Amino acid sequence: MQFDARALVLLMLGVLLGAFLLGLALGGPYIKLLRDLRIGQNIRREGPETHLAKQGTPTMGGLLVIGVVFFLWALVFFILPAEQLGDFIPQTIVPMGALLAVGLLGAIDDLVNVAYGFGIRGRHKIVWQSIVGIAGAVYIQRHFGVTGIFIPLLGEWEIGAVAFVVLAAIAIIGTSNGVNLTDGMDGLAGGTTVFAFLSFAFIAIARGFPWLAVFCAAMVGAVLAFLWFNVHPAEFFMGDTGALSFGASLASVALVTGFVVLLPVAGLVFVAETVAVMLQVGSFKIRRKRIFRMSPLHNHFELIGWPEEKVTIRFWLIGAVAGIVAAVLAFATPIGGR
């Protein structure tokens, strides 16, 4: 299906607003349901003391986002004529599938944490994330005939099908866990995720994937609705249900566009949080000394005196700038046939 620019913009705005309003309408009842079911977050004792007051706050808020986005995706699937599904399904099936599959992993992890005070082991999560990543990468590679990735400002670089699949698995695992590490303050992971998906919506347009851009718009609208209830003081948390799945879906979007190299740019905050944890763990194991007051990185800034709201908003600003840079680089990159 071909879109002119005006039709695509109107469709994206409609989907974004629809996801936002639907999320707002369902948010209050969903939070009440979580409270009635006593699905409350267990706060780790190793974190900042100020966070202990959040003990018992409803979690699994990411399920609201997943539900809204899936509903809109399924609605489009059933109302589109059969001849138009040939573009819709290939462009969106992997991001949507990753959102559902890794969301299931996160939901199980959240429920185990609520029941027993600890979640699924990291290595077990990586196994499932790897399966999702490889399956998604194989589909993308075979359907679109991908054998290369786009290097910002330079153009396509051939890496071969096998290398692409390996890179895809790494991207999905890394981004999924990066968003999860970022999810430690009210609104922090949600806000930075919005800017990253918004950036890749424009990148999808640059690559000629209109339905992928529409999917990103749905994610942006749904996460904004989640943020309505998640900003400080949070009424509920996204939990691993949201954090793990949002990251996996974002990486899948980047892989479909071919601009997976721009994923660390648009997701700069997620990269910084992950690197900080790796440096902290490595330094303590080797030197028995810490580099930061506490990792992930947002905890360090809170412990040096920044209020939680200030850390969150400043990280949002970094995420917004990083997203703009990624989008501009994509539009400035030569693409064959454009």
JSON list of N, CA and C in Angstrom, two decimals, residues 10-28 61-76 96 99 194 197 213-229 236 246:
[
{"chain": "A", "resi": 10, "resn": "LEU", "atom": "N", "xyz": [-1.50, 11.87, 8.83]},
{"chain": "A", "resi": 10, "resn": "LEU", "atom": "CA", "xyz": [-2.81, 11.81, 9.47]},
{"chain": "A", "resi": 10, "resn": "LEU", "atom": "C", "xyz": [-3.04, 10.45, 10.12]},
{"chain": "A", "resi": 11, "resn": "LEU", "atom": "N", "xyz": [-2.61, 9.38, 9.46]},
{"chain": "A", "resi": 11, "resn": "LEU", "atom": "CA", "xyz": [-2.76, 8.05, 10.03]},
{"chain": "A", "resi": 11, "resn": "LEU", "atom": "C", "xyz": [-1.93, 7.90, 11.30]},
{"chain": "A", "resi": 12, "resn": "MET", "atom": "N", "xyz": [-0.69, 8.37, 11.26]},
{"chain": "A", "resi": 12, "resn": "MET", "atom": "CA", "xyz": [0.17, 8.29, 12.45]},
{"chain": "A", "resi": 12, "resn": "MET", "atom": "C", "xyz": [-0.41, 9.08, 13.61]},
{"chain": "A", "resi": 13, "resn": "LEU", "atom": "N", "xyz": [-0.91, 10.28, 13.32]},
{"chain": "A", "resi": 13, "resn": "LEU", "atom": "CA", "xyz": [-1.50, 11.10, 14.38]},
{"chain": "A", "resi": 13, "resn": "LEU", "atom": "C", "xyz": [-2.75, 10.43, 14.95]},
{"chain": "A", "resi": 14, "resn": "GLY", "atom": "N", "xyz": [-3.57, 9.85, 14.06]},
{"chain": "A", "resi": 14, "resn": "GLY", "atom": "CA", "xyz": [-4.77, 9.18, 14.53]},
{"chain": "A", "resi": 14, "resn": "GLY", "atom": "C", "xyz": [-4.45, 7.99, 15.41]},
{"chain": "A", "resi": 15, "resn": "VAL", "atom": "N", "xyz": [-3.47, 7.20, 15.01]},
{"chain": "A", "resi": 15, "resn": "VAL", "atom": "CA", "xyz": [-3.08, 6.02, 15.80]},
{"chain": "A", "resi": 15, "resn": "VAL", "atom": "C", "xyz": [-2.47, 6.46, 17.13]},
{"chain": "A", "resi": 16, "resn": "LEU", "atom": "N", "xyz": [-1.61, 7.47, 17.09]},
{"chain": "A", "resi": 16, "resn": "LEU", "atom": "CA", "xyz": [-0.98, 7.96, 18.32]},
{"chain": "A", "resi": 16, "resn": "LEU", "atom": "C", "xyz": [-2.03, 8.46, 19.31]},
{"chain": "A", "resi": 17, "resn": "LEU", "atom": "N", "xyz": [-2.96, 9.29, 18.81]},
{"chain": "A", "resi": 17, "resn": "LEU", "atom": "CA", "xyz": [-4.01, 9.81, 19.69]},
{"chain": "A", "resi": 17, "resn": "LEU", "atom": "C", "xyz": [-4.94, 8.70, 20.17]},
{"chain": "A", "resi": 18, "resn": "GLY", "atom": "N", "xyz": [-5.24, 7.76, 19.28]},
{"chain": "A", "resi": 18, "resn": "GLY", "atom": "CA", "xyz": [-6.10, 6.65, 19.67]},
{"chain": "A", "resi": 18, "resn": "GLY", "atom": "C", "xyz": [-5.47, 5.81, 20.77]},
{"chain": "A", "resi": 19, "resn": "ALA", "atom": "N", "xyz": [-4.18, 5.51, 20.63]},
{"chain": "A", "resi": 19, "resn": "ALA", "atom": "CA", "xyz": [-3.47, 4.73, 21.65]},
{"chain": "A", "resi": 19, "resn": "ALA", "atom": "C", "xyz": [-3.41, 5.50, 22.97]},
{"chain": "A", "resi": 20, "resn": "PHE", "atom": "N", "xyz": [-3.19, 6.80, 22.88]},
{"chain": "A", "resi": 20, "resn": "PHE", "atom": "CA", "xyz": [-3.09, 7.63, 24.09]},
{"chain": "A", "resi": 20, "resn": "PHE", "atom": "C", "xyz": [-4.43, 7.67, 24.83]},
{"chain": "A", "resi": 21, "resn": "LEU", "atom": "N", "xyz": [-5.50, 7.94, 24.10]},
{"chain": "A", "resi": 21, "resn": "LEU", "atom": "CA", "xyz": [-6.81, 8.05, 24.74]},
{"chain": "A", "resi": 21, "resn": "LEU", "atom": "C", "xyz": [-7.29, 6.70, 25.28]},
{"chain": "A", "resi": 22, "resn": "LEU", "atom": "N", "xyz": [-7.03, 5.64, 24.53]},
{"chain": "A", "resi": 22, "resn": "LEU", "atom": "CA", "xyz": [-7.42, 4.31, 25.01]},
{"chain": "A", "resi": 22, "resn": "LEU", "atom": "C", "xyz": [-6.64, 3.94, 26.27]},
{"chain": "A", "resi": 23, "resn": "GLY", "atom": "N", "xyz": [-5.34, 4.26, 26.28]},
{"chain": "A", "resi": 23, "resn": "GLY", "atom": "CA", "xyz": [-4.54, 4.00, 27.46]},
{"chain": "A", "resi": 23, "resn": "GLY", "atom": "C", "xyz": [-5.00, 4.79, 28.67]},
{"chain": "A", "resi": 24, "resn": "LEU", "atom": "N", "xyz": [-5.38, 6.06, 28.45]},
{"chain": "A", "resi": 24, "resn": "LEU", "atom": "CA", "xyz": [-5.90, 6.88, 29.55]},
{"chain": "A", "resi": 24, "resn": "LEU", "atom": "C", "xyz": [-7.20, 6.31, 30.10]},
{"chain": "A", "resi": 25, "resn": "ALA", "atom": "N", "xyz": [-8.07, 5.86, 29.19]},
{"chain": "A", "resi": 25, "resn": "ALA", "atom": "CA", "xyz": [-9.37, 5.33, 29.62]},
{"chain": "A", "resi": 25, "resn": "ALA", "atom": "C", "xyz": [-9.21, 4.04, 30.43]},
{"chain": "A", "resi": 26, "resn": "LEU", "atom": "N", "xyz": [-8.25, 3.22, 30.05]},
{"chain": "A", "resi": 26, "resn": "LEU", "atom": "CA", "xyz": [-8.07, 1.92, 30.71]},
{"chain": "A", "resi": 26, "resn": "LEU", "atom": "C", "xyz": [-7.13, 1.98, 31.90]},
{"chain": "A", "resi": 27, "resn": "GLY", "atom": "N", "xyz": [-6.34, 3.06, 31.99]},
{"chain": "A", "resi": 27, "resn": "GLY", "atom": "CA", "xyz": [-5.31, 3.12, 33.02]},
{"chain": "A", "resi": 27, "resn": "GLY", "atom": "C", "xyz": [-5.85, 3.03, 34.44]},
{"chain": "A", "resi": 28, "resn": "GLY", "atom": "N", "xyz": [-6.88, 3.85, 34.77]},
{"chain": "A", "resi": 28, "resn": "GLY", "atom": "CA", "xyz": [-7.43, 3.85, 36.12]},
{"chain": "A", "resi": 28, "resn": "GLY", "atom": "C", "xyz": [-7.99, 2.50, 36.53]},
{"chain": "A", "resi": 61, "resn": "GLY", "atom": "N", "xyz": [2.65, -2.60, 34.74]},
{"chain": "A", "resi": 61, "resn": "GLY", "atom": "CA", "xyz": [1.99, -1.57, 33.95]},
{"chain": "A", "resi": 61, "resn": "GLY", "atom": "C", "xyz": [2.28, -1.69, 32.47]},
{"chain": "A", "resi": 62, "resn": "GLY", "atom": "N", "xyz": [3.38, -2.33, 32.13]},
{"chain": "A", "resi": 62, "resn": "GLY", "atom": "CA", "xyz": [3.70, -2.52, 30.72]},
{"chain": "A", "resi": 62, "resn": "GLY", "atom": "C", "xyz": [2.65, -3.32, 29.98]},
{"chain": "A", "resi": 63, "resn": "LEU", "atom": "N", "xyz": [1.89, -4.13, 30.70]},
{"chain": "A", "resi": 63, "resn": "LEU", "atom": "CA", "xyz": [0.85, -4.93, 30.07]},
{"chain": "A", "resi": 63, "resn": "LEU", "atom": "C", "xyz": [-0.23, -4.04, 29.47]},
{"chain": "A", "resi": 64, "resn": "LEU", "atom": "N", "xyz": [-0.46, -2.88, 30.07]},
{"chain": "A", "resi": 64, "resn": "LEU", "atom": "CA", "xyz": [-1.42, -1.93, 29.53]},
{"chain": "A", "resi": 64, "resn": "LEU", "atom": "C", "xyz": [-0.98, -1.45, 28.15]},
{"chain": "A", "resi": 65, "resn": "VAL", "atom": "N", "xyz": [0.30, -1.10, 28.02]},
{"chain": "A", "resi": 65, "resn": "VAL", "atom": "CA", "xyz": [0.84, -0.65, 26.74]},
{"chain": "A", "resi": 65, "resn": "VAL", "atom": "C", "xyz": [0.76, -1.76, 25.70]},
{"chain": "A", "resi": 66, "resn": "ILE", "atom": "N", "xyz": [1.19, -2.95, 26.09]},
{"chain": "A", "resi": 66, "resn": "ILE", "atom": "CA", "xyz": [1.15, -4.09, 25.16]},
{"chain": "A", "resi": 66, "resn": "ILE", "atom": "C", "xyz": [-0.27, -4.34, 24.69]},
{"chain": "A", "resi": 67, "resn": "GLY", "atom": "N", "xyz": [-1.23, -4.31, 25.61]},
{"chain": "A", "resi": 67, "resn": "GLY", "atom": "CA", "xyz": [-2.61, -4.56, 25.26]},
{"chain": "A", "resi": 67, "resn": "GLY", "atom": "C", "xyz": [-3.17, -3.53, 24.29]},
{"chain": "A", "resi": 68, "resn": "VAL", "atom": "N", "xyz": [-2.87, -2.25, 24.55]},
{"chain": "A", "resi": 68, "resn": "VAL", "atom": "CA", "xyz": [-3.37, -1.18, 23.68]},
{"chain": "A", "resi": 68, "resn": "VAL", "atom": "C", "xyz": [-2.78, -1.31, 22.28]},
{"chain": "A", "resi": 69, "resn": "VAL", "atom": "N", "xyz": [-1.46, -1.51, 22.21]},
{"chain": "A", "resi": 69, "resn": "VAL", "atom": "CA", "xyz": [-0.79, -1.60, 20.90]},
{"chain": "A", "resi": 69, "resn": "VAL", "atom": "C", "xyz": [-1.26, -2.83, 20.15]},
{"chain": "A", "resi": 70, "resn": "PHE", "atom": "N", "xyz": [-1.41, -3.96, 20.84]},
{"chain": "A", "resi": 70, "resn": "PHE", "atom": "CA", "xyz": [-1.88, -5.17, 20.16]},
{"chain": "A", "resi": 70, "resn": "PHE", "atom": "C", "xyz": [-3.31, -5.00, 19.66]},
{"chain": "A", "resi": 71, "resn": "PHE", "atom": "N", "xyz": [-4.16, -4.35, 20.45]},
{"chain": "A", "resi": 71, "resn": "PHE", "atom": "CA", "xyz": [-5.54, -4.12, 20.01]},
{"chain": "A", "resi": 71, "resn": "PHE", "atom": "C", "xyz": [-5.58, -3.31, 18.72]},
{"chain": "A", "resi": 72, "resn": "LEU", "atom": "N", "xyz": [-4.80, -2.23, 18.66]},
{"chain": "A", "resi": 72, "resn": "LEU", "atom": "CA", "xyz": [-4.77, -1.40, 17.46]},
{"chain": "A", "resi": 72, "resn": "LEU", "atom": "C", "xyz": [-4.17, -2.16, 16.28]},
{"chain": "A", "resi": 73, "resn": "TRP", "atom": "N", "xyz": [-3.11, -2.94, 16.56]},
{"chain": "A", "resi": 73, "resn": "TRP", "atom": "CA", "xyz": [-2.49, -3.74, 15.49]},
{"chain": "A", "resi": 73, "resn": "TRP", "atom": "C", "xyz": [-3.49, -4.75, 14.94]},
{"chain": "A", "resi": 74, "resn": "ALA", "atom": "N", "xyz": [-4.21, -5.44, 15.83]},
{"chain": "A", "resi": 74, "resn": "ALA", "atom": "CA", "xyz": [-5.19, -6.44, 15.39]},
{"chain": "A", "resi": 74, "resn": "ALA", "atom": "C", "xyz": [-6.35, -5.78, 14.66]},
{"chain": "A", "resi": 75, "resn": "LEU", "atom": "N", "xyz": [-6.75, -4.59, 15.11]},
{"chain": "A", "resi": 75, "resn": "LEU", "atom": "CA", "xyz": [-7.83, -3.87, 14.45]},
{"chain": "A", "resi": 75, "resn": "LEU", "atom": "C", "xyz": [-7.47, -3.56, 13.00]},
{"chain": "A", "resi": 76, "resn": "VAL", "atom": "N", "xyz": [-6.25, -3.05, 12.81]},
{"chain": "A", "resi": 76, "resn": "VAL", "atom": "CA", "xyz": [-5.79, -2.76, 11.45]},
{"chain": "A", "resi": 76, "resn": "VAL", "atom": "C", "xyz": [-5.71, -4.04, 10.63]},
{"chain": "A", "resi": 96, "resn": "MET", "atom": "N", "xyz": [5.90, -6.38, 16.67]},
{"chain": "A", "resi": 96, "resn": "MET", "atom": "CA", "xyz": [4.73, -6.77, 17.46]},
{"chain": "A", "resi": 96, "resn": "MET", "atom": "C", "xyz": [4.97, -8.11, 18.14]},
{"chain": "A", "resi": 99, "resn": "LEU", "atom": "N", "xyz": [7.28, -7.66, 21.06]},
{"chain": "A", "resi": 99, "resn": "LEU", "atom": "CA", "xyz": [6.57, -7.03, 22.17]},
{"chain": "A", "resi": 99, "resn": "LEU", "atom": "C", "xyz": [5.77, -8.06, 22.96]},
{"chain": "A", "resi": 194, "resn": "VAL", "atom": "N", "xyz": [9.82, 6.74, 24.76]},
{"chain": "A", "resi": 194, "resn": "VAL", "atom": "CA", "xyz": [9.00, 7.55, 23.84]},
{"chain": "A", "resi": 194, "resn": "VAL", "atom": "C", "xyz": [9.88, 8.23, 22.80]},
{"chain": "A", "resi": 197, "resn": "PHE", "atom": "N", "xyz": [11.35, 5.62, 20.24]},
{"chain": "A", "resi": 197, "resn": "PHE", "atom": "CA", "xyz": [10.37, 5.17, 19.25]},
{"chain": "A", "resi": 197, "resn": "PHE", "atom": "C", "xyz": [9.98, 6.29, 18.30]},
{"chain": "A", "resi": 213, "resn": "ALA", "atom": "N", "xyz": [6.28, 2.91, 10.70]},
{"chain": "A", "resi": 213, "resn": "ALA", "atom": "CA", "xyz": [6.15, 4.23, 11.32]},
{"chain": "A", "resi": 213, "resn": "ALA", "atom": "C", "xyz": [4.84, 4.32, 12.11]},
{"chain": "A", "resi": 214, "resn": "VAL", "atom": "N", "xyz": [3.78, 3.74, 11.57]},
{"chain": "A", "resi": 214, "resn": "VAL", "atom": "CA", "xyz": [2.49, 3.74, 12.27]},
{"chain": "A", "resi": 214, "resn": "VAL", "atom": "C", "xyz": [2.59, 2.92, 13.55]},
{"chain": "A", "resi": 215, "resn": "PHE", "atom": "N", "xyz": [3.29, 1.78, 13.50]},
{"chain": "A", "resi": 215, "resn": "PHE", "atom": "CA", "xyz": [3.49, 0.97, 14.70]},
{"chain": "A", "resi": 215, "resn": "PHE", "atom": "C", "xyz": [4.22, 1.78, 15.77]},
{"chain": "A", "resi": 216, "resn": "CYS", "atom": "N", "xyz": [5.26, 2.50, 15.37]},
{"chain": "A", "resi": 216, "resn": "CYS", "atom": "CA", "xyz": [6.00, 3.34, 16.32]},
{"chain": "A", "resi": 216, "resn": "CYS", "atom": "C", "xyz": [5.09, 4.40, 16.93]},
{"chain": "A", "resi": 217, "resn": "ALA", "atom": "N", "xyz": [4.21, 4.96, 16.11]},
{"chain": "A", "resi": 217, "resn": "ALA", "atom": "CA", "xyz": [3.27, 5.96, 16.61]},
{"chain": "A", "resi": 217, "resn": "ALA", "atom": "C", "xyz": [2.35, 5.36, 17.67]},
{"chain": "A", "resi": 218, "resn": "ALA", "atom": "N", "xyz": [1.91, 4.12, 17.45]},
{"chain": "A", "resi": 218, "resn": "ALA", "atom": "CA", "xyz": [1.08, 3.44, 18.44]},
{"chain": "A", "resi": 218, "resn": "ALA", "atom": "C", "xyz": [1.83, 3.24, 19.75]},
{"chain": "A", "resi": 219, "resn": "MET", "atom": "N", "xyz": [3.10, 2.85, 19.65]},
{"chain": "A", "resi": 219, "resn": "MET", "atom": "CA", "xyz": [3.92, 2.68, 20.85]},
{"chain": "A", "resi": 219, "resn": "MET", "atom": "C", "xyz": [4.08, 4.01, 21.59]},
{"chain": "A", "resi": 220, "resn": "VAL", "atom": "N", "xyz": [4.33, 5.07, 20.85]},
{"chain": "A", "resi": 220, "resn": "VAL", "atom": "CA", "xyz": [4.50, 6.39, 21.48]},
{"chain": "A", "resi": 220, "resn": "VAL", "atom": "C", "xyz": [3.22, 6.79, 22.22]},
{"chain": "A", "resi": 221, "resn": "GLY", "atom": "N", "xyz": [2.07, 6.65, 21.57]},
{"chain": "A", "resi": 221, "resn": "GLY", "atom": "CA", "xyz": [0.81, 7.03, 22.21]},
{"chain": "A", "resi": 221, "resn": "GLY", "atom": "C", "xyz": [0.51, 6.21, 23.44]},
{"chain": "A", "resi": 222, "resn": "ALA", "atom": "N", "xyz": [0.74, 4.90, 23.36]},
{"chain": "A", "resi": 222, "resn": "ALA", "atom": "CA", "xyz": [0.44, 4.02, 24.48]},
{"chain": "A", "resi": 222, "resn": "ALA", "atom": "C", "xyz": [1.38, 4.27, 25.66]},
{"chain": "A", "resi": 223, "resn": "VAL", "atom": "N", "xyz": [2.67, 4.50, 25.36]},
{"chain": "A", "resi": 223, "resn": "VAL", "atom": "CA", "xyz": [3.62, 4.76, 26.45]},
{"chain": "A", "resi": 223, "resn": "VAL", "atom": "C", "xyz": [3.35, 6.12, 27.08]},
{"chain": "A", "resi": 224, "resn": "LEU", "atom": "N", "xyz": [2.93, 7.10, 26.28]},
{"chain": "A", "resi": 224, "resn": "LEU", "atom": "CA", "xyz": [2.57, 8.40, 26.85]},
{"chain": "A", "resi": 224, "resn": "LEU", "atom": "C", "xyz": [1.39, 8.25, 27.82]},
{"chain": "A", "resi": 225, "resn": "ALA", "atom": "N", "xyz": [0.41, 7.42, 27.47]},
{"chain": "A", "resi": 225, "resn": "ALA", "atom": "CA", "xyz": [-0.70, 7.17, 28.38]},
{"chain": "A", "resi": 225, "resn": "ALA", "atom": "C", "xyz": [-0.21, 6.51, 29.67]},
{"chain": "A", "resi": 226, "resn": "PHE", "atom": "N", "xyz": [0.71, 5.56, 29.51]},
{"chain": "A", "resi": 226, "resn": "PHE", "atom": "CA", "xyz": [1.32, 4.93, 30.69]},
{"chain": "A", "resi": 226, "resn": "PHE", "atom": "C", "xyz": [2.01, 5.97, 31.57]},
{"chain": "A", "resi": 227, "resn": "LEU", "atom": "N", "xyz": [2.72, 6.91, 30.93]},
{"chain": "A", "resi": 227, "resn": "LEU", "atom": "CA", "xyz": [3.44, 7.94, 31.68]},
{"chain": "A", "resi": 227, "resn": "LEU", "atom": "C", "xyz": [2.49, 8.84, 32.47]},
{"chain": "A", "resi": 228, "resn": "TRP", "atom": "N", "xyz": [1.27, 9.00, 31.98]},
{"chain": "A", "resi": 228, "resn": "TRP", "atom": "CA", "xyz": [0.28, 9.82, 32.69]},
{"chain": "A", "resi": 228, "resn": "TRP", "atom": "C", "xyz": [0.14, 9.34, 34.14]},
{"chain": "A", "resi": 229, "resn": "PHE", "atom": "N", "xyz": [0.23, 8.03, 34.32]},
{"chain": "A", "resi": 229, "resn": "PHE", "atom": "CA", "xyz": [0.08, 7.44, 35.65]},
{"chain": "A", "resi": 229, "resn": "PHE", "atom": "C", "xyz": [1.42, 7.10, 36.30]},
{"chain": "A", "resi": 236, "resn": "PHE", "atom": "N", "xyz": [1.73, 3.38, 39.25]},
{"chain": "A", "resi": 236, "resn": "PHE", "atom": "CA", "xyz": [2.13, 2.01, 38.97]},
{"chain": "A", "resi": 236, "resn": "PHE", "atom": "C", "xyz": [3.42, 2.02, 38.17]},
{"chain": "A", "resi": 246, "resn": "PHE", "atom": "N", "xyz": [9.57, -3.53, 25.70]},
{"chain": "A", "resi": 246, "resn": "PHE", "atom": "CA", "xyz": [9.73, -2.28, 24.96]},
{"chain": "A", "resi": 246, "resn": "PHE", "atom": "C", "xyz": [11.10, -2.25, 24.27]}
]
